[in-house]
CSV table of C-alpha atoms in Angstrom, one decimal:
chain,number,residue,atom,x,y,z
E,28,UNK,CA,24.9,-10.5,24.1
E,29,UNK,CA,25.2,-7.7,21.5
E,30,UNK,CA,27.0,-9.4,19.3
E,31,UNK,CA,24.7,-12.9,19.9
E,32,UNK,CA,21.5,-11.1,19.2
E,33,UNK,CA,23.1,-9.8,15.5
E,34,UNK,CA,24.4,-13.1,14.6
E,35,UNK,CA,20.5,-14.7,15.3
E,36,UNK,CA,19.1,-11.4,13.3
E,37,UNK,CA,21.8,-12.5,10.4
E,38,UNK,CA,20.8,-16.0,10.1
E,39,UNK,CA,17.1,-15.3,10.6
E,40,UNK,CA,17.2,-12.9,8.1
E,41,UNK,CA,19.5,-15.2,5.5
E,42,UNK,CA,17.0,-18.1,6.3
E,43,UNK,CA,14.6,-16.2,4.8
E,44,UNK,CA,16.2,-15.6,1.8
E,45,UNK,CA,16.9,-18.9,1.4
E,46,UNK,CA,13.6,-20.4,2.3
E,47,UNK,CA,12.2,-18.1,-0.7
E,48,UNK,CA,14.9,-19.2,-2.9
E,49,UNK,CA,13.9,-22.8,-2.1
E,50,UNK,CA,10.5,-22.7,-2.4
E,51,UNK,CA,10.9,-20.9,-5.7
E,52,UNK,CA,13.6,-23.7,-7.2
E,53,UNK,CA,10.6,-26.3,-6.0
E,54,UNK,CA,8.6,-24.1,-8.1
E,55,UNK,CA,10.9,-24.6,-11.0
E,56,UNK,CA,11.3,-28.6,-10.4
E,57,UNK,CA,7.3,-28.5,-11.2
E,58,UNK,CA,7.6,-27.1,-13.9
E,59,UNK,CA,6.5,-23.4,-13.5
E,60,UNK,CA,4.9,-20.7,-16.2
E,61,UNK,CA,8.0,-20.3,-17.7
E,62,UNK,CA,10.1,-17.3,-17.9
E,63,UNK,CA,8.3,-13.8,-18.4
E,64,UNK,CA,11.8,-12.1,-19.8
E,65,UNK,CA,14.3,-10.2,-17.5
E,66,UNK,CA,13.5,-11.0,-13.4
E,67,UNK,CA,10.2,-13.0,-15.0
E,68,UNK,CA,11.4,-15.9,-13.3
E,69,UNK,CA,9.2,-19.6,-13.3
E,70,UNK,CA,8.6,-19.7,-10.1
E,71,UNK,CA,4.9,-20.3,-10.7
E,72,UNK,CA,2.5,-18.3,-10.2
E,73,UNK,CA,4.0,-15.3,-11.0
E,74,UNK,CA,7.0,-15.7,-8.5
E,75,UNK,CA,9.9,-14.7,-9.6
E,76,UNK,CA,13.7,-16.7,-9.6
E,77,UNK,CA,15.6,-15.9,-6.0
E,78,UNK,CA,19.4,-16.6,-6.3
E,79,UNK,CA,21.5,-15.3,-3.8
E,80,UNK,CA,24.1,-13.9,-6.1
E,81,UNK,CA,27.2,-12.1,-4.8
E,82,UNK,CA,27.1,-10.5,-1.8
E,83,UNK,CA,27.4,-6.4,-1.7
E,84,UNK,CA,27.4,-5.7,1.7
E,85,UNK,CA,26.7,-1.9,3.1
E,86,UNK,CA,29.2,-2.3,5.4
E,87,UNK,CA,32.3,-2.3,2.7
E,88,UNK,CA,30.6,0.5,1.2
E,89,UNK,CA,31.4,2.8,4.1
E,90,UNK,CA,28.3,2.7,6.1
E,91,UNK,CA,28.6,2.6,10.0
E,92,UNK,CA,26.2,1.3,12.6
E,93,UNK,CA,25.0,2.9,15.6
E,94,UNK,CA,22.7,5.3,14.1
E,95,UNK,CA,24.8,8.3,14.2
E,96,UNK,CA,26.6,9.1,10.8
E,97,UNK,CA,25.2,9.4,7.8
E,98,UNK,CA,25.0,5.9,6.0
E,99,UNK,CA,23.4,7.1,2.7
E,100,UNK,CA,26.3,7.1,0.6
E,101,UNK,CA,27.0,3.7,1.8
E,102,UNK,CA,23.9,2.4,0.8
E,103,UNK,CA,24.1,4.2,-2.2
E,104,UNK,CA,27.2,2.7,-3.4
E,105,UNK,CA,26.6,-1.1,-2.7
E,106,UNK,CA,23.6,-0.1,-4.5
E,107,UNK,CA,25.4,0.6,-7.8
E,108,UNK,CA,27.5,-1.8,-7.4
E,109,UNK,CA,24.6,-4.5,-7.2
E,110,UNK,CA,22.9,-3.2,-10.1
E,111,UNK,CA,26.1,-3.4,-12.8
E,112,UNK,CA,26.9,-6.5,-11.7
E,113,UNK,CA,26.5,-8.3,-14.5
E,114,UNK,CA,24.9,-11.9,-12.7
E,115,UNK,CA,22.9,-12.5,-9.9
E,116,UNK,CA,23.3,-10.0,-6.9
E,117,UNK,CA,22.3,-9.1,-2.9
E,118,UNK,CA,22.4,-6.0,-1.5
E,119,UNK,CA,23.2,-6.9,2.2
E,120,UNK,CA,21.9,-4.2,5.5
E,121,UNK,CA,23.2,-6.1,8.1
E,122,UNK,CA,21.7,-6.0,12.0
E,123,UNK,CA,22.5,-2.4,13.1
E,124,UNK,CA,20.5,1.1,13.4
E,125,UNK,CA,21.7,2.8,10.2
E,126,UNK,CA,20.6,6.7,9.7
E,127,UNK,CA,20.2,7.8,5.6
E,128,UNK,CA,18.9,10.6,4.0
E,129,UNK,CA,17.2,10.3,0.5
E,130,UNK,CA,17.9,6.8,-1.2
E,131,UNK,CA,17.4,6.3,-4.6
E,132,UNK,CA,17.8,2.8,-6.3
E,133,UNK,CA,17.4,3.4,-9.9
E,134,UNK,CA,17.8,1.2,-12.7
E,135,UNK,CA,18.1,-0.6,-15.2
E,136,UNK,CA,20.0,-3.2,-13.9
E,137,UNK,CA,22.5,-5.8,-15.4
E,138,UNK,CA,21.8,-8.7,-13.7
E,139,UNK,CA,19.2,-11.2,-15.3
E,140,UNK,CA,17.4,-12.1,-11.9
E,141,UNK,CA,15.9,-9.8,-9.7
E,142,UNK,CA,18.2,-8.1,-7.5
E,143,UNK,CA,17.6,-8.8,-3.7
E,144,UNK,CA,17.8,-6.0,-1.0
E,145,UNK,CA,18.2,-8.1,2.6
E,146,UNK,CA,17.1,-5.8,5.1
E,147,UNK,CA,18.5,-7.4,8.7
E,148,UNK,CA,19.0,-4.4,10.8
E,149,UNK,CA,17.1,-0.8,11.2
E,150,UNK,CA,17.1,1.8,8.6
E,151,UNK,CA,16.4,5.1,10.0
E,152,UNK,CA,15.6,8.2,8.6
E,153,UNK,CA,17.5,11.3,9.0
E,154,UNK,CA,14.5,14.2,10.2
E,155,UNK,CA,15.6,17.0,8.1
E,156,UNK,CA,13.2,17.8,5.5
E,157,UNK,CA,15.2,19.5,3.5
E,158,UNK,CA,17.1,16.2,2.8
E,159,UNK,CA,14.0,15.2,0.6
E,160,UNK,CA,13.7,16.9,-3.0
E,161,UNK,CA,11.1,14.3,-3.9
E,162,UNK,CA,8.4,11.9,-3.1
E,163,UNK,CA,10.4,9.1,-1.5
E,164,UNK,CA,12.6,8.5,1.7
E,165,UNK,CA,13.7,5.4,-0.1
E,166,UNK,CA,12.8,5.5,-3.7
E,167,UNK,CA,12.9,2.0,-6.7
E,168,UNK,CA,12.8,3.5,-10.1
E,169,UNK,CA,13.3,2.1,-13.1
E,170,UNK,CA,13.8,-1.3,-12.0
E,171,UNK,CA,12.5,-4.7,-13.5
E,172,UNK,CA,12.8,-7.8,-11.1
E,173,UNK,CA,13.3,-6.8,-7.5
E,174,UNK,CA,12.9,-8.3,-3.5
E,175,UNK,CA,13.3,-6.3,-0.3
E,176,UNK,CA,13.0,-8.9,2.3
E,177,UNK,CA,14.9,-10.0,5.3
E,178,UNK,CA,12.9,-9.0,8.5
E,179,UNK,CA,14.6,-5.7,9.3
E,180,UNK,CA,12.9,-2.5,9.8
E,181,UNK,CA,12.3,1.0,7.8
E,182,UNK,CA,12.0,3.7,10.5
E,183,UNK,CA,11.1,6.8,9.0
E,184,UNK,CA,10.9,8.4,12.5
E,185,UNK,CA,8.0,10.5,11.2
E,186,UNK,CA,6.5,11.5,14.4
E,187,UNK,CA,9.7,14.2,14.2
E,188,UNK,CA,8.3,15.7,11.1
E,189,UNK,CA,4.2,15.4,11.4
E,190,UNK,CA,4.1,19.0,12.8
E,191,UNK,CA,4.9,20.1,9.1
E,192,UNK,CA,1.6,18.3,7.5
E,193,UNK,CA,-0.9,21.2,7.0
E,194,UNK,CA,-3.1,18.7,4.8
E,195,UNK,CA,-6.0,19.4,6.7
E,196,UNK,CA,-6.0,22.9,6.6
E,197,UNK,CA,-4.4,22.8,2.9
E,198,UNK,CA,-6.1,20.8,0.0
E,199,UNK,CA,-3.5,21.5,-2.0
E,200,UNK,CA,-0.8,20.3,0.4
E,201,UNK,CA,2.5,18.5,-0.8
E,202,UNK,CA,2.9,14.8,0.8
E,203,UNK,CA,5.7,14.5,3.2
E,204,UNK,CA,7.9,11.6,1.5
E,205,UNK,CA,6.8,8.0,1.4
E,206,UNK,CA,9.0,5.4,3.1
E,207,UNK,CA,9.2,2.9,0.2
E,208,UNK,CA,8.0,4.9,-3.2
E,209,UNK,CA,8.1,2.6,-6.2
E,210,UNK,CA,7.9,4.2,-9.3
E,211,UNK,CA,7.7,2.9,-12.9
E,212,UNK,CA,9.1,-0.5,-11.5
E,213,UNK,CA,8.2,-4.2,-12.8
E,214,UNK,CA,8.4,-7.4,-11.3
E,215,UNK,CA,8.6,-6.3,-7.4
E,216,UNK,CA,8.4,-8.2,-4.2
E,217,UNK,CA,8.3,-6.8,-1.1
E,218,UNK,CA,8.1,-9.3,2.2
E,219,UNK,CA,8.9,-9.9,5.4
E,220,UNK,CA,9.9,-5.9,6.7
E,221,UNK,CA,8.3,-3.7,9.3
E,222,UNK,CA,7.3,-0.3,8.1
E,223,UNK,CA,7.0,2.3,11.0
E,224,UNK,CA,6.4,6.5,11.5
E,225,UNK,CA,6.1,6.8,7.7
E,226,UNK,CA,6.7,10.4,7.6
E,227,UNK,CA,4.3,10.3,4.3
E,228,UNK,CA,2.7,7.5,3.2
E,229,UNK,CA,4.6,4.0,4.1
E,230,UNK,CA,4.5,2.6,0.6
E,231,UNK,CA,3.8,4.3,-2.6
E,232,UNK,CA,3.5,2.4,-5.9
E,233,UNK,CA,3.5,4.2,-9.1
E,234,UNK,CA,3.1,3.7,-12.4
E,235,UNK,CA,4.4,-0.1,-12.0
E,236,UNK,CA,3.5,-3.4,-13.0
E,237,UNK,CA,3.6,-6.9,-11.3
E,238,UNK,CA,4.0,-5.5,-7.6
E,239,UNK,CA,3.6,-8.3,-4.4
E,240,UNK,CA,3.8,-7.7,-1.1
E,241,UNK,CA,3.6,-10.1,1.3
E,242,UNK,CA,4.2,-10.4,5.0
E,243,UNK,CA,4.8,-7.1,6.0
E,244,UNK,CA,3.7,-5.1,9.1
E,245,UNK,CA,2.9,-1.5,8.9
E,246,UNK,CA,2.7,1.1,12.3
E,247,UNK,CA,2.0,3.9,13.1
E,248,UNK,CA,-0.2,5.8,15.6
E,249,UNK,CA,-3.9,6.5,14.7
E,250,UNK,CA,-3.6,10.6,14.7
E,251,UNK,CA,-0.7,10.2,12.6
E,252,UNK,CA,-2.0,12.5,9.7
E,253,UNK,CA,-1.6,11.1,6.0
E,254,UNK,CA,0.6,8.0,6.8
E,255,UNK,CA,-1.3,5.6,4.4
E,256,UNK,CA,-0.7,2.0,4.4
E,257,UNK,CA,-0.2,1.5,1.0
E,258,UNK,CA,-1.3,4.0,-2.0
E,259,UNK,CA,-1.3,2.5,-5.4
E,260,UNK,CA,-1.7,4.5,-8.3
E,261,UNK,CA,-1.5,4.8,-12.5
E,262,UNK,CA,-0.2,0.6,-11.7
E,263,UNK,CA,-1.4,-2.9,-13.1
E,264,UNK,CA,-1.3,-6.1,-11.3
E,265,UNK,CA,-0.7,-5.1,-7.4
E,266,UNK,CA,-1.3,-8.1,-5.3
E,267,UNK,CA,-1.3,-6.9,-1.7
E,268,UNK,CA,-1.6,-10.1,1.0
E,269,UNK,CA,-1.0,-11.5,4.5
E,270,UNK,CA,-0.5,-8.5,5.7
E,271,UNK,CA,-1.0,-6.2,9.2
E,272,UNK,CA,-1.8,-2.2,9.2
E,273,UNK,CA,-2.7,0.1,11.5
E,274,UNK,CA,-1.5,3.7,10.9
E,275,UNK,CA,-3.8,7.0,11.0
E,276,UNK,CA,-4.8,7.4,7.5
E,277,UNK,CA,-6.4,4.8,4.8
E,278,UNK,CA,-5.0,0.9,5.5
E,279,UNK,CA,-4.9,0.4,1.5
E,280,UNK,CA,-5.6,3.3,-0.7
E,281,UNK,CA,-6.1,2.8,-4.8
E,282,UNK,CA,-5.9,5.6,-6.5
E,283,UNK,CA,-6.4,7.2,-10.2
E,284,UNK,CA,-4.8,4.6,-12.9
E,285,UNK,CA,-4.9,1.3,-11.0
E,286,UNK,CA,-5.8,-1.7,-12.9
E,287,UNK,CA,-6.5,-5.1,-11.4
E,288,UNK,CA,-5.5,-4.7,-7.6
E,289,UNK,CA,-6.1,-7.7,-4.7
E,290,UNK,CA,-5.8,-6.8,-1.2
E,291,UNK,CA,-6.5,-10.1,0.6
E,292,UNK,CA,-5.7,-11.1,4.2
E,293,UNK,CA,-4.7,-7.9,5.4
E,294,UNK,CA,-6.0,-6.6,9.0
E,295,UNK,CA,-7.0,-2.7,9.4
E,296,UNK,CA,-6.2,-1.0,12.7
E,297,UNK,CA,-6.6,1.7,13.5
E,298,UNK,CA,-6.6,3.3,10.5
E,299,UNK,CA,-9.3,4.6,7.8
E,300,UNK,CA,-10.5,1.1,6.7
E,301,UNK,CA,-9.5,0.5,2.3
E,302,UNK,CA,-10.1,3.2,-0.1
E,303,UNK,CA,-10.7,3.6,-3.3
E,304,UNK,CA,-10.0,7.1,-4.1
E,305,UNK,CA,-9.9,9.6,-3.2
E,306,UNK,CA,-10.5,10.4,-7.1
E,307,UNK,CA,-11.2,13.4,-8.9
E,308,UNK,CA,-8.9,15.9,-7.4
E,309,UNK,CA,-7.0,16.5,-10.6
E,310,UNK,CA,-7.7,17.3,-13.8
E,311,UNK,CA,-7.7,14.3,-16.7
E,312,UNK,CA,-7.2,11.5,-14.2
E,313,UNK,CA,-7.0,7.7,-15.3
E,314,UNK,CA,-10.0,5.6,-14.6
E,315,UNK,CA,-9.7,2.9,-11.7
E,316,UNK,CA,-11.0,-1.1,-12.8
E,317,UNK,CA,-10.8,-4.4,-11.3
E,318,UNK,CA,-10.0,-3.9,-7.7
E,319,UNK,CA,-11.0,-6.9,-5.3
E,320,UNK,CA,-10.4,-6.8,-1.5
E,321,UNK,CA,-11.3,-10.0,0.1
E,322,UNK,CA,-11.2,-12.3,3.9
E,323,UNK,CA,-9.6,-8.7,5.3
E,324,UNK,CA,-10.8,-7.9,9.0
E,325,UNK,CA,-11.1,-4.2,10.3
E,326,UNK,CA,-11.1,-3.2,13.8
E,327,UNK,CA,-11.6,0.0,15.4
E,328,UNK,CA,-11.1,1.8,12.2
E,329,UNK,CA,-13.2,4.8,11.1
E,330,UNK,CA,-14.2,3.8,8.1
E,331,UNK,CA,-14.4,0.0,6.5
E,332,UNK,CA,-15.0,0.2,2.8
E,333,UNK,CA,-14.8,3.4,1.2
E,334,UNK,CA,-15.1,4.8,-2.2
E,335,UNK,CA,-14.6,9.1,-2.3
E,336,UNK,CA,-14.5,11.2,-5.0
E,337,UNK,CA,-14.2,15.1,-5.4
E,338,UNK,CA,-17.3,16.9,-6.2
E,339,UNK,CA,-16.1,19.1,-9.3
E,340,UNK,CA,-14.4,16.6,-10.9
E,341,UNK,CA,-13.2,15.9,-14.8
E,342,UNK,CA,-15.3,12.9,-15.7
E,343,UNK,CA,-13.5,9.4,-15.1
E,344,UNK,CA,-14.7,6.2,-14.0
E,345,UNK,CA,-14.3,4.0,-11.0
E,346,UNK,CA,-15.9,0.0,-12.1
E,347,UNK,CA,-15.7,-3.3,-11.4
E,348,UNK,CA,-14.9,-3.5,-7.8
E,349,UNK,CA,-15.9,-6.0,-4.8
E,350,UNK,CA,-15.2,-5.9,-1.4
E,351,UNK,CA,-16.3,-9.5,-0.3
E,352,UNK,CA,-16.0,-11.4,3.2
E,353,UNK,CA,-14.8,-8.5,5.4
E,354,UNK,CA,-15.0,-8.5,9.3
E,355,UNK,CA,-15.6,-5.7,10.8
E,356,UNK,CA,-15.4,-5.2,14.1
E,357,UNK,CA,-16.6,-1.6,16.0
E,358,UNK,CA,-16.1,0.5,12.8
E,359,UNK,CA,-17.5,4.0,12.8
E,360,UNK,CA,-18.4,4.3,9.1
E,361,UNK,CA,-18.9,0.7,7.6
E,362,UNK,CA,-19.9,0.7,3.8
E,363,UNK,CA,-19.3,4.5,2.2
E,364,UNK,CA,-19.3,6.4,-0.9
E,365,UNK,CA,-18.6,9.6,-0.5
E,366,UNK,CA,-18.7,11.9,-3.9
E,367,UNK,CA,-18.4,15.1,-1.8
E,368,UNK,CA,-15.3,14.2,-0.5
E,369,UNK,CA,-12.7,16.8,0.5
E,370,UNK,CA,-14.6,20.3,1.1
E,371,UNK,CA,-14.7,21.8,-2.1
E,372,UNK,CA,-18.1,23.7,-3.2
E,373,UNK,CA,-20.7,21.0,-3.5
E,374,UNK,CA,-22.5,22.8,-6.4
E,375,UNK,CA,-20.5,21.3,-9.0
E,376,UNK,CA,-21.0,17.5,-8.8
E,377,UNK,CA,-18.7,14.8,-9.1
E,378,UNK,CA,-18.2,13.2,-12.3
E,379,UNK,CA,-16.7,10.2,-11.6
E,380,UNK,CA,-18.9,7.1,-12.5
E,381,UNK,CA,-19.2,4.8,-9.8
E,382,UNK,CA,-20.5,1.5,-11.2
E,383,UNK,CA,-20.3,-2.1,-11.3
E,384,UNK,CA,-19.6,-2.6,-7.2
E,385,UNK,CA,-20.2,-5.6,-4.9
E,386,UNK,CA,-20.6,-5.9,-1.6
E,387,UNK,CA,-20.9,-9.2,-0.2
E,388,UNK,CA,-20.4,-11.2,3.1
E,389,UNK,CA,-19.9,-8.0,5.1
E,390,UNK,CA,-20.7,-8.6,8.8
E,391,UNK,CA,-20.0,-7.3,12.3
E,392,UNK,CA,-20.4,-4.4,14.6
E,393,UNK,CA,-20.3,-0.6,14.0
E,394,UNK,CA,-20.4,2.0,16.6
E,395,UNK,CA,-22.8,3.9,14.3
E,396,UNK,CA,-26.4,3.7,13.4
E,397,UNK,CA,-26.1,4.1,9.6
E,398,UNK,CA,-23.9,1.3,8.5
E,399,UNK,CA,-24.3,1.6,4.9
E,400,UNK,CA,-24.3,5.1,3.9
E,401,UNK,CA,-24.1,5.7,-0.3
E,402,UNK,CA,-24.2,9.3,-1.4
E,403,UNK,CA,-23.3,8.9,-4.8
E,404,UNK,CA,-23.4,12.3,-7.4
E,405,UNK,CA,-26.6,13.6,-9.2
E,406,UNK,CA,-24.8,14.3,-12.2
E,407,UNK,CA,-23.0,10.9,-12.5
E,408,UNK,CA,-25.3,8.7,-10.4
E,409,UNK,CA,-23.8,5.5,-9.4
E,410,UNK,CA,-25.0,2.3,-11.0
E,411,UNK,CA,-25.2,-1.8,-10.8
E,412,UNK,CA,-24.1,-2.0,-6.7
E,413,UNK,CA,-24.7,-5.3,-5.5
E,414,UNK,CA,-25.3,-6.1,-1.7
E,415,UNK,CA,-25.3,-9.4,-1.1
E,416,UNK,CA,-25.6,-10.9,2.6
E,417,UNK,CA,-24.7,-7.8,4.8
E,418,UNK,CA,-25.1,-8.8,8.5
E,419,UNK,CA,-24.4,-5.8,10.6
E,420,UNK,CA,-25.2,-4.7,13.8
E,421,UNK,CA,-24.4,-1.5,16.0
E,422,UNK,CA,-23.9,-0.9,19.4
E,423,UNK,CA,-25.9,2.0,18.9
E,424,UNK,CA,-29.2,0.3,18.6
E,425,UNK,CA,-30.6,1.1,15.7
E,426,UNK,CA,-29.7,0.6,12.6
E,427,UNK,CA,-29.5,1.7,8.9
E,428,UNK,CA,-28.9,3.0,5.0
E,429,UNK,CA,-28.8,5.8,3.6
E,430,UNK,CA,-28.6,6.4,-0.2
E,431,UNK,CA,-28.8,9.1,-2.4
E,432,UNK,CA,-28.7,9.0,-6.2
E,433,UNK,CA,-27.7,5.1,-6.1
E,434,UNK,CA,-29.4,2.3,-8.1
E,435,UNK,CA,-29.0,-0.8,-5.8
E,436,UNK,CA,-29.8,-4.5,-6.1
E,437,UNK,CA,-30.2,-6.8,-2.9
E,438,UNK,CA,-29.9,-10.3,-2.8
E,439,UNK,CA,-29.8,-12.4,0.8
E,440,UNK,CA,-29.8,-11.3,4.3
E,441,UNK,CA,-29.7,-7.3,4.7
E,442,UNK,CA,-28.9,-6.0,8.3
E,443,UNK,CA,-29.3,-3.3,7.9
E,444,UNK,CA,-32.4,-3.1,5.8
E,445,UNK,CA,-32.2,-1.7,2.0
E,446,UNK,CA,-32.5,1.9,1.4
E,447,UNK,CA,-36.5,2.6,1.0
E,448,UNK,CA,-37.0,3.4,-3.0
């Protein structure tokens, strides 16, 4: 039966692969964007080129099934390998429990596609902390043109290290390590995995450009502290999509630096609903533009859509946002800005402009009686947010908005009413 259930788990995972690489070749045959320069691809809109490539299986690289010795080096080595090949080239984890420590798959690579990492089986992380230097259980870097696909799993088995997060007591905490951190990466695709425990958050993208993921599903338990969804950060052209969370921090988190970020078709919960922010914590940080979340549902969360900010902040800016066509369903803290987020003194304001935000086709049910609550800073008040057909209603009766330092248009239906000027 063993061996039955990981020959399926092989060929689903291969079909997959190939299913990608076909639809991509169609792509081609209609005569796609063209190429974009190394892993660019013309696979049309903005896919890029999936060849198969030569094989480099874990497995002849010295890592062992079963979940009890260390596969790292393994994984490691058909890494390198994969990477100086010199054409197209698969990194294979077949079906199996493999344990590994730190992973990092740096670059540059030789091949001129992107290099595909087939996840089949279940990659687990070894507990000890100490085994983690950096931000990343499994760490991209320097790599342009990448896919980590296959249906397998990333277990990160944080629940064993959670006891060691003191950032509630400790604002100037250090993260425990993401699951997937991609840093200073172009051309990535991520699709088709399961993300659970992150120990940290379950993905991390940093400084990178041209980032998709697709068809992934994220878990972990709600009073799992810090184990966000996604954080992006200091990146350009994140496309986020199709995609399931629930964890016990923010579903999707954008943070200082992001340019031109879609979430779309992604379901929240539980979790903390989609952030942007928080901002303002350090000194000199990047302004965040162009981020669109759209036709996502929330349910149970405790928050739906968020913007927070540090009160004592450098001055940046936070513009050109829109959350449109959301569902929520029973969310504590629908529609927030919070610009005295995170418990410093309140006597220094933030100074993070807020501006340039719409909200439209938000409707369902909140367990609260103020739906939309904006408390934006005196010292940088927030300007140009649009409401536009908000159709809310709480369980609690009653309900409400609250805004402070806020100038506010409203256009359509407003349940709940506008905040009195």
């Amino acid at each position: 039966m063993a061996c039955s259930m990981g020959r399926r788990a092989s060929s689903i995972g291969l079909l997959i692969v190939l299913c990608l690489a076909l639809v991509s070749c169609g792509a081609n045959a209609r005569g796609g964007r063209g190429g974009r320069g190394r892993g660019g691809g013309g696979g049309g809109r903005g896919a890029p080129n999936v060849v198969l490539g030569k094989e480099f299986n874990v497995l002849q690289f010295g890592a062992k099934p079963g979940g009890k010795a260390d596969s790292t080096e393994g994984f490691m080595q058909a890494w390198i390998a994969a990477c100086s090949f010199p054409s197209a080239a698969r990194v294979v984890i077949p079906p199996g429990v493999f344990k590994v420590s730190e992973i990092i798959f740096s670059g540059p690579c030789k091949s001129p596609t992107p290099i595909v990492v087939q996840v089949m089986g279940t990659v687990r992380a070894d507990s000890d902390l100490s085994n983690y230097p950096d931000k990343g259980w499994i760490t991209v870097t320097r790599v342009n043109g990448i896919m980590i696909l296959g249906g397998g799993t990333l277990d990160a088995q944080g629940a064993n290290v959670w006891k060691y997060n003191d950032c509630k007591r400790n604002a100037d905490c250090v993260h425990l390590p993401a699951t997937l951190y991609l840093v200073n990466v172009q051309n990535a695709r991520i699709q088709w995995l399961h993300l659970v425990n992150s120990m940290g958050f379950h993905m991390h993208v940093s400084e990178c450009q041209d980032v998709r993921v697709n068809h992934v599903d994220i878990t972990a338990p709600a009073e799992s502290p810090n184990t966000d969804g996604i954080h992006v950060s200091r990146s350009q052209i994140v496309k986020i999509g199709t995609t399931n969370i629930a964890t016990g921090d923010d579903c999707v988190s954008v943070g200082q630096g992001a340019m031109n970020v879609t979430v779309k078709k992604v379901t929240c919960g539980p979790g903390h609903g989609f952030s942007v922010g928080s901002l303002g914590k350090l000194p000199n940080e990047l302004d965040v533009r162009g981020v669109i979340v759209r036709n996502c549902t929330l349910t149970g969360t405790t928050n739906g859509v968020r913007i927070k900010t540090f009160p004592a902040s450098d001055p940046s800016r936070a513009s050109g946002i829109v959350f449109g066509n959301i569902v929520m369903n029973n969310v504590v803290n629908p529609v927030v800005i919070d610009q005295s987020y995170g418990g410093r003194p309140t006597d220094q304001p933030s100074r993070v402009k807020i501006s340039d935000v719409t909200y439209q086709d938000i409707r369902g049910t909140t367990t609260s009686p103020v739906a939309v609550n904006l408390m934006c800073s005196k010292l940088a008040p927030c300007q140009n947010l649009k409401f536009i057909n908000i159709k809310l209603r709480s369980t609690a009766g009653m309900i409400s908005s609250a805004c402070t330092n806020a100038q506010v248009g409203y256009t359509g239906i407003q349940n709940p009413p506008p905040c009195k000027r």
